[in-house]
């Protein structure tokens, strides 16, 4: 199967250095395999999005010499596909409605891999019978057994989803589809064979593989890149206002991202953006990447 990779930013702010590292890694991995590289804009969470951010990200990527091989996919135009998958899971008996508030979950849940573990309060109850609250989240039933996969950088990873995360939300109480569902449906729709992204999503991967299995969708190969941290040890993010990369200094930023990923030092002859991409594609070695 031909390699198909992707970069999937959310339009919550301008591209920062951490995002550039993720874009660089996914792009080079695709091009080194003579594969295709796609762009997906993950715009299904309007409260977190910034006006004009999607266009700004795309212009920045172009200024840095990134070239995508197909039309850009916008998740906001894929809501029917997410609902169809939700309907399928509902028919299979894999979902249930949840009326628990965040405060209620925090009061009884325990800390897990990504915050408070949902204790399964609504799993065996009719949510509508518990409360007249109109807004209900939809959760996926998970199994009490570890899910294993081999990451191309991090190696073996296992997670018992129900014990470490809990039954997780696929559609929020405000009616918005959850990232975990949308990313699984779109990776399959776009024929993605390889996912290269930041290690902050490592603990999300078992949930995505679990969904792929339930929906009988293919599972891509995964590589999770080390995160760029600020001086306080926090991940750079668009939401926190991390300093954006400067399109006027594209080549130094590309080389800095290349060096961050532990790659061989570029020779002085690499003095243009086109020259960088040509040289970097030939010398890309993901085996040199180590988690920081």
mmCIF file of C-alpha atoms in Angstrom:
data_model
loop_
_atom_site.group_PDB
_atom_site.id
_atom_site.type_symbol
_atom_site.label_atom_id
_atom_site.label_comp_id
_atom_site.label_asym_id
_atom_site.label_seq_id
_atom_site.Cartn_x
_atom_site.Cartn_y
_atom_site.Cartn_z
ATOM 1 C CA UNK A 1 0.000 0.000 0.000
ATOM 2 C CA UNK A 2 1.270 3.457 -0.897
ATOM 3 C CA UNK A 3 2.223 5.670 2.027
ATOM 4 C CA UNK A 4 -0.353 8.349 2.866
ATOM 5 C CA UNK A 5 0.403 10.726 5.719
ATOM 6 C CA UNK A 6 -1.259 13.884 7.005
ATOM 7 C CA UNK A 7 -0.887 16.982 9.137
ATOM 8 C CA UNK A 8 -4.042 17.988 11.000
ATOM 9 C CA UNK A 9 -3.848 21.339 12.828
ATOM 10 C CA UNK A 10 -6.743 22.893 14.698
ATOM 11 C CA UNK A 11 -7.421 26.551 13.784
ATOM 12 C CA UNK A 12 -7.047 27.820 17.325
ATOM 13 C CA UNK A 13 -4.144 30.143 16.583
ATOM 14 C CA UNK A 14 -1.051 30.622 14.404
ATOM 15 C CA UNK A 15 1.474 27.882 13.742
ATOM 16 C CA UNK A 16 4.073 27.711 16.515
ATOM 17 C CA UNK A 17 7.400 25.882 16.673
ATOM 18 C CA UNK A 18 5.905 22.734 18.193
ATOM 19 C CA UNK A 19 3.419 22.529 15.337
ATOM 20 C CA UNK A 20 6.238 23.096 12.856
ATOM 21 C CA UNK A 21 8.123 20.117 14.319
ATOM 22 C CA UNK A 22 5.037 17.920 13.894
ATOM 23 C CA UNK A 23 4.470 19.154 10.338
ATOM 24 C CA UNK A 24 8.130 18.627 9.440
ATOM 25 C CA UNK A 25 8.204 15.084 10.813
ATOM 26 C CA UNK A 26 4.992 14.016 9.106
ATOM 27 C CA UNK A 27 5.988 15.630 5.795
ATOM 28 C CA UNK A 28 9.479 14.151 5.652
ATOM 29 C CA UNK A 29 8.283 10.703 6.656
ATOM 30 C CA UNK A 30 5.801 10.779 3.778
ATOM 31 C CA UNK A 31 8.220 12.158 1.202
ATOM 32 C CA UNK A 32 11.069 9.834 2.237
ATOM 33 C CA UNK A 33 8.679 6.948 1.523
ATOM 34 C CA UNK A 34 7.723 8.564 -1.802
ATOM 35 C CA UNK A 35 4.224 8.878 -0.430
ATOM 36 C CA UNK A 36 1.499 11.489 -0.313
ATOM 37 C CA UNK A 37 1.024 14.147 2.359
ATOM 38 C CA UNK A 38 -2.376 15.635 3.117
ATOM 39 C CA UNK A 39 -3.680 18.562 5.153
ATOM 40 C CA UNK A 40 -6.755 18.297 7.366
ATOM 41 C CA UNK A 41 -8.155 21.283 9.261
ATOM 42 C CA UNK A 42 -9.713 20.042 12.491
ATOM 43 C CA UNK A 43 -12.358 22.742 12.873
ATOM 44 C CA UNK A 44 -15.092 20.990 14.838
ATOM 45 C CA UNK A 45 -14.705 22.917 18.094
ATOM 46 C CA UNK A 46 -15.843 26.495 17.343
ATOM 47 C CA UNK A 47 -15.406 27.812 20.923
ATOM 48 C CA UNK A 48 -11.655 27.147 20.670
ATOM 49 C CA UNK A 49 -11.152 28.441 17.118
ATOM 50 C CA UNK A 50 -9.773 31.837 16.103
ATOM 51 C CA UNK A 51 -11.126 33.706 13.057
ATOM 52 C CA UNK A 52 -8.710 33.473 10.143
ATOM 53 C CA UNK A 53 -6.420 30.966 11.891
ATOM 54 C CA UNK A 54 -6.913 28.207 9.304
ATOM 55 C CA UNK A 55 -5.911 30.463 6.397
ATOM 56 C CA UNK A 56 -2.971 31.808 8.384
ATOM 57 C CA UNK A 57 -1.707 28.283 9.084
ATOM 58 C CA UNK A 58 -1.974 27.338 5.413
ATOM 59 C CA UNK A 59 -0.144 30.485 4.269
ATOM 60 C CA UNK A 60 2.598 29.786 6.793
ATOM 61 C CA UNK A 61 3.011 26.213 5.591
ATOM 62 C CA UNK A 62 3.263 27.453 2.003
ATOM 63 C CA UNK A 63 5.901 30.009 2.987
ATOM 64 C CA UNK A 64 7.932 27.211 4.569
ATOM 65 C CA UNK A 65 7.796 25.150 1.379
ATOM 66 C CA UNK A 66 5.285 22.486 2.410
ATOM 67 C CA UNK A 67 3.306 21.079 -0.522
ATOM 68 C CA UNK A 68 0.202 18.966 -0.023
ATOM 69 C CA UNK A 69 -0.973 16.447 -2.576
ATOM 70 C CA UNK A 70 -4.768 16.659 -2.379
ATOM 71 C CA UNK A 71 -7.507 19.138 -1.581
ATOM 72 C CA UNK A 72 -7.644 20.219 2.048
ATOM 73 C CA UNK A 73 -10.235 18.423 4.160
ATOM 74 C CA UNK A 74 -12.223 20.513 6.653
ATOM 75 C CA UNK A 75 -13.803 18.529 9.446
ATOM 76 C CA UNK A 76 -16.642 21.048 9.782
ATOM 77 C CA UNK A 77 -17.917 19.722 6.432
ATOM 78 C CA UNK A 78 -17.885 16.091 7.589
ATOM 79 C CA UNK A 79 -20.529 16.131 10.323
ATOM 80 C CA UNK A 80 -22.840 13.720 8.482
ATOM 81 C CA UNK A 81 -20.053 11.129 8.338
ATOM 82 C CA UNK A 82 -19.460 11.405 12.080
ATOM 83 C CA UNK A 83 -23.168 11.051 12.796
ATOM 84 C CA UNK A 84 -23.369 7.969 10.566
ATOM 85 C CA UNK A 85 -20.558 6.320 12.544
ATOM 86 C CA UNK A 86 -22.281 7.281 15.786
ATOM 87 C CA UNK A 87 -25.527 5.741 14.544
ATOM 88 C CA UNK A 88 -23.692 2.526 13.674
ATOM 89 C CA UNK A 89 -22.177 2.293 17.143
ATOM 90 C CA UNK A 90 -25.542 3.048 18.732
ATOM 91 C CA UNK A 91 -27.165 0.223 16.788
ATOM 92 C CA UNK A 92 -24.391 -2.095 17.982
ATOM 93 C CA UNK A 93 -25.159 -1.225 21.587
ATOM 94 C CA UNK A 94 -21.734 0.342 22.116
ATOM 95 C CA UNK A 95 -22.953 3.766 23.272
ATOM 96 C CA UNK A 96 -24.983 5.297 26.068
ATOM 97 C CA UNK A 97 -26.206 8.711 27.095
ATOM 98 C CA UNK A 98 -24.555 10.477 30.000
ATOM 99 C CA UNK A 99 -25.977 13.359 32.016
ATOM 100 C CA UNK A 100 -23.112 13.650 34.513
ATOM 101 C CA UNK A 101 -21.732 17.134 35.022
ATOM 102 C CA UNK A 102 -18.013 17.815 35.239
ATOM 103 C CA UNK A 103 -18.443 18.599 38.935
ATOM 104 C CA UNK A 104 -20.124 15.245 39.584
ATOM 105 C CA UNK A 105 -17.378 13.339 37.782
ATOM 106 C CA UNK A 106 -14.627 15.205 39.615
ATOM 107 C CA UNK A 107 -16.307 14.437 42.940
ATOM 108 C CA UNK A 108 -16.220 10.656 42.529
ATOM 109 C CA UNK A 109 -13.637 9.933 39.819
ATOM 110 C CA UNK A 110 -9.952 9.167 40.257
ATOM 111 C CA UNK A 111 -7.034 10.738 38.398
ATOM 112 C CA UNK A 112 -5.997 8.860 35.252
ATOM 113 C CA UNK A 113 -3.845 9.263 32.146
ATOM 114 C CA UNK A 114 -5.642 12.406 30.983
ATOM 115 C CA UNK A 115 -7.417 13.761 34.018
ATOM 116 C CA UNK A 116 -10.316 12.349 35.981
ATOM 117 C CA UNK A 117 -11.408 8.832 34.972
ATOM 118 C CA UNK A 118 -15.098 8.609 34.194
ATOM 119 C CA UNK A 119 -16.499 6.164 36.791
ATOM 120 C CA UNK A 120 -19.232 4.759 34.551
ATOM 121 C CA UNK A 121 -22.116 6.310 36.472
ATOM 122 C CA UNK A 122 -24.560 6.342 33.543
ATOM 123 C CA UNK A 123 -23.416 3.147 31.843
ATOM 124 C CA UNK A 124 -26.066 0.899 33.392
ATOM 125 C CA UNK A 125 -28.781 3.480 33.821
ATOM 126 C CA UNK A 126 -31.196 5.258 31.573
ATOM 127 C CA UNK A 127 -29.821 8.788 31.560
ATOM 128 C CA UNK A 128 -33.200 10.311 30.832
ATOM 129 C CA UNK A 129 -34.685 8.573 33.860
ATOM 130 C CA UNK A 130 -31.990 9.973 36.164
ATOM 131 C CA UNK A 131 -32.504 13.578 35.252
ATOM 132 C CA UNK A 132 -34.560 15.839 33.037
ATOM 133 C CA UNK A 133 -31.504 17.720 31.783
ATOM 134 C CA UNK A 134 -31.948 18.052 28.029
ATOM 135 C CA UNK A 135 -28.273 18.056 27.120
ATOM 136 C CA UNK A 136 -26.647 14.636 27.240
ATOM 137 C CA UNK A 137 -23.203 13.499 26.175
ATOM 138 C CA UNK A 138 -22.799 10.205 24.335
ATOM 139 C CA UNK A 139 -20.123 7.865 25.688
ATOM 140 C CA UNK A 140 -18.518 4.729 24.289
ATOM 141 C CA UNK A 141 -18.452 1.576 26.379
ATOM 142 C CA UNK A 142 -14.889 0.352 26.816
ATOM 143 C CA UNK A 143 -13.530 -3.038 27.855
ATOM 144 C CA UNK A 144 -11.489 -3.895 30.931
ATOM 145 C CA UNK A 145 -8.438 -5.231 29.141
ATOM 146 C CA UNK A 146 -5.216 -3.667 27.856
ATOM 147 C CA UNK A 147 -4.898 -2.537 24.264
ATOM 148 C CA UNK A 148 -1.351 -2.840 22.853
ATOM 149 C CA UNK A 149 0.357 -1.267 19.863
ATOM 150 C CA UNK A 150 3.915 -0.634 18.666
ATOM 151 C CA UNK A 151 4.814 2.996 18.095
ATOM 152 C CA UNK A 152 7.552 3.697 15.543
ATOM 153 C CA UNK A 153 9.399 5.953 17.991
ATOM 154 C CA UNK A 154 8.085 5.188 21.475
ATOM 155 C CA UNK A 155 8.041 1.413 21.050
ATOM 156 C CA UNK A 156 5.524 -0.814 22.821
ATOM 157 C CA UNK A 157 2.617 0.994 24.458
ATOM 158 C CA UNK A 158 -0.324 -0.478 26.347
ATOM 159 C CA UNK A 159 -3.360 1.069 27.967
ATOM 160 C CA UNK A 160 -6.402 -0.323 29.748
ATOM 161 C CA UNK A 161 -8.870 2.276 28.535
ATOM 162 C CA UNK A 162 -11.618 1.668 31.057
ATOM 163 C CA UNK A 163 -9.171 1.809 33.985
ATOM 164 C CA UNK A 164 -6.985 4.689 32.765
ATOM 165 C CA UNK A 165 -9.494 6.841 30.851
ATOM 166 C CA UNK A 166 -12.980 5.450 31.392
ATOM 167 C CA UNK A 167 -15.836 5.305 28.908
ATOM 168 C CA UNK A 168 -15.079 8.322 26.755
ATOM 169 C CA UNK A 169 -17.243 10.877 25.009
ATOM 170 C CA UNK A 170 -17.915 10.712 21.268
ATOM 171 C CA UNK A 171 -20.481 13.503 21.166
ATOM 172 C CA UNK A 172 -20.479 16.261 23.735
ATOM 173 C CA UNK A 173 -23.474 17.539 25.636
ATOM 174 C CA UNK A 174 -23.315 20.751 23.556
ATOM 175 C CA UNK A 175 -23.809 18.685 20.386
ATOM 176 C CA UNK A 176 -20.223 18.872 19.119
ATOM 177 C CA UNK A 177 -18.490 15.705 17.937
ATOM 178 C CA UNK A 178 -15.418 14.654 19.882
ATOM 179 C CA UNK A 179 -11.924 14.631 18.401
ATOM 180 C CA UNK A 180 -11.499 10.888 18.987
ATOM 181 C CA UNK A 181 -14.406 10.026 16.695
ATOM 182 C CA UNK A 182 -13.672 12.584 13.990
ATOM 183 C CA UNK A 183 -9.995 11.680 13.641
ATOM 184 C CA UNK A 184 -10.764 7.969 13.262
ATOM 185 C CA UNK A 185 -13.431 8.530 10.620
ATOM 186 C CA UNK A 186 -11.279 10.967 8.646
ATOM 187 C CA UNK A 187 -8.091 8.890 8.755
ATOM 188 C CA UNK A 188 -10.066 6.033 7.213
ATOM 189 C CA UNK A 189 -11.829 8.296 4.702
ATOM 190 C CA UNK A 190 -8.525 9.760 3.517
ATOM 191 C CA UNK A 191 -6.808 6.382 3.391
ATOM 192 C CA UNK A 192 -4.128 7.406 5.884
ATOM 193 C CA UNK A 193 -1.560 4.633 6.321
ATOM 194 C CA UNK A 194 0.873 6.421 8.654
ATOM 195 C CA UNK A 195 0.254 8.984 11.387
ATOM 196 C CA UNK A 196 3.223 11.073 12.561
ATOM 197 C CA UNK A 197 2.288 13.538 15.311
ATOM 198 C CA UNK A 198 3.234 14.852 18.741
ATOM 199 C CA UNK A 199 3.651 12.591 21.755
ATOM 200 C CA UNK A 200 0.851 14.451 23.550
ATOM 201 C CA UNK A 201 -1.486 12.246 21.496
ATOM 202 C CA UNK A 202 0.221 8.971 22.422
ATOM 203 C CA UNK A 203 -2.333 8.222 25.143
ATOM 204 C CA UNK A 204 -5.181 8.964 22.691
ATOM 205 C CA UNK A 205 -4.014 6.288 20.263
ATOM 206 C CA UNK A 206 -5.484 3.265 22.124
ATOM 207 C CA UNK A 207 -8.912 4.921 22.064
ATOM 208 C CA UNK A 208 -8.575 5.518 18.350
ATOM 209 C CA UNK A 209 -7.470 1.962 17.676
ATOM 210 C CA UNK A 210 -10.380 0.684 19.793
ATOM 211 C CA UNK A 211 -12.798 2.752 17.696
ATOM 212 C CA UNK A 212 -11.169 1.511 14.487
ATOM 213 C CA UNK A 213 -11.723 -2.057 15.621
ATOM 214 C CA UNK A 214 -15.374 -1.461 16.528
ATOM 215 C CA UNK A 215 -16.059 0.267 13.195
ATOM 216 C CA UNK A 216 -13.987 -2.296 11.235
ATOM 217 C CA UNK A 217 -11.651 0.385 9.913
ATOM 218 C CA UNK A 218 -7.926 -0.026 9.152
ATOM 219 C CA UNK A 219 -5.354 0.976 11.766
ATOM 220 C CA UNK A 220 -2.493 3.181 10.514
ATOM 221 C CA UNK A 221 1.095 2.890 11.694
ATOM 222 C CA UNK A 222 1.928 5.485 14.350
ATOM 223 C CA UNK A 223 4.991 7.557 15.189
ATOM 224 C CA UNK A 224 4.799 10.038 18.072
ATOM 225 C CA UNK A 225 7.364 12.834 18.041
ATOM 226 C CA UNK A 226 8.901 14.462 21.128
ATOM 227 C CA UNK A 227 7.156 17.596 22.326
ATOM 228 C CA UNK A 228 8.625 21.070 22.318
ATOM 229 C CA UNK A 229 8.323 22.471 25.837
ATOM 230 C CA UNK A 230 8.526 26.012 27.156
ATOM 231 C CA UNK A 231 10.792 27.162 29.980
ATOM 232 C CA UNK A 232 8.253 25.937 32.542
ATOM 233 C CA UNK A 233 8.162 22.460 31.019
ATOM 234 C CA UNK A 234 4.743 22.922 29.433
ATOM 235 C CA UNK A 235 3.894 21.928 25.879
ATOM 236 C CA UNK A 236 3.794 24.768 23.377
ATOM 237 C CA UNK A 237 0.243 25.350 22.209
ATOM 238 C CA UNK A 238 -1.743 27.792 20.133
ATOM 239 C CA UNK A 239 -4.258 28.115 22.958
ATOM 240 C CA UNK A 240 -1.601 29.349 25.391
ATOM 241 C CA UNK A 241 -0.410 31.963 22.915
ATOM 242 C CA UNK A 242 2.922 30.306 22.148
ATOM 243 C CA UNK A 243 5.090 32.475 19.930
ATOM 244 C CA UNK A 244 4.322 31.798 16.250
ATOM 245 C CA UNK A 245 6.967 30.865 13.726
ATOM 246 C CA UNK A 246 8.072 33.685 11.430
ATOM 247 C CA UNK A 247 7.600 33.078 7.709
ATOM 248 C CA UNK A 248 10.352 35.629 7.075
ATOM 249 C CA UNK A 249 12.839 33.307 8.777
ATOM 250 C CA UNK A 250 11.578 30.012 7.376
ATOM 251 C CA UNK A 251 14.909 28.303 6.672
ATOM 252 C CA UNK A 252 16.410 28.826 10.163
ATOM 253 C CA UNK A 253 13.180 27.593 11.700
ATOM 254 C CA UNK A 254 13.141 24.495 9.497
ATOM 255 C CA UNK A 255 16.726 23.693 10.414
ATOM 256 C CA UNK A 256 15.945 24.241 14.105
ATOM 257 C CA UNK A 257 12.991 21.823 13.861
ATOM 258 C CA UNK A 258 15.222 19.329 12.023
ATOM 259 C CA UNK A 259 17.851 19.584 14.761
ATOM 260 C CA UNK A 260 15.209 19.229 17.473
ATOM 261 C CA UNK A 261 14.320 15.842 15.995
ATOM 262 C CA UNK A 262 17.915 14.670 16.401
ATOM 263 C CA UNK A 263 18.740 14.493 12.710
ATOM 264 C CA UNK A 264 22.210 14.765 11.152
ATOM 265 C CA UNK A 265 23.555 18.300 10.926
ATOM 266 C CA UNK A 266 22.744 19.974 7.624
ATOM 267 C CA UNK A 267 25.781 21.077 5.599
ATOM 268 C CA UNK A 268 26.400 24.763 4.951
ATOM 269 C CA UNK A 269 25.505 24.187 1.302
ATOM 270 C CA UNK A 270 21.884 23.830 2.401
ATOM 271 C CA UNK A 271 21.132 27.552 2.160
ATOM 272 C CA UNK A 272 17.648 27.711 0.618
ATOM 273 C CA UNK A 273 14.224 26.320 1.433
ATOM 274 C CA UNK A 274 14.152 24.167 -1.711
ATOM 275 C CA UNK A 275 17.657 22.949 -0.965
ATOM 276 C CA UNK A 276 16.677 22.092 2.573
ATOM 277 C CA UNK A 277 13.710 19.981 1.509
ATOM 278 C CA UNK A 278 15.711 18.120 -1.118
ATOM 279 C CA UNK A 279 18.542 17.357 1.304
ATOM 280 C CA UNK A 280 16.310 16.593 4.300
ATOM 281 C CA UNK A 281 14.127 14.156 2.362
ATOM 282 C CA UNK A 282 17.214 12.182 1.357
ATOM 283 C CA UNK A 283 18.684 12.178 4.881
ATOM 284 C CA UNK A 284 15.556 11.672 7.012
ATOM 285 C CA UNK A 285 16.227 9.054 9.717
ATOM 286 C CA UNK A 286 13.333 8.574 12.169
ATOM 287 C CA UNK A 287 15.444 6.027 14.064
ATOM 288 C CA UNK A 288 17.499 8.975 15.374
ATOM 289 C CA UNK A 289 14.487 10.523 17.102
ATOM 290 C CA UNK A 290 14.285 10.055 20.842
ATOM 291 C CA UNK A 291 11.750 11.351 23.330
ATOM 292 C CA UNK A 292 13.098 14.314 25.291
#
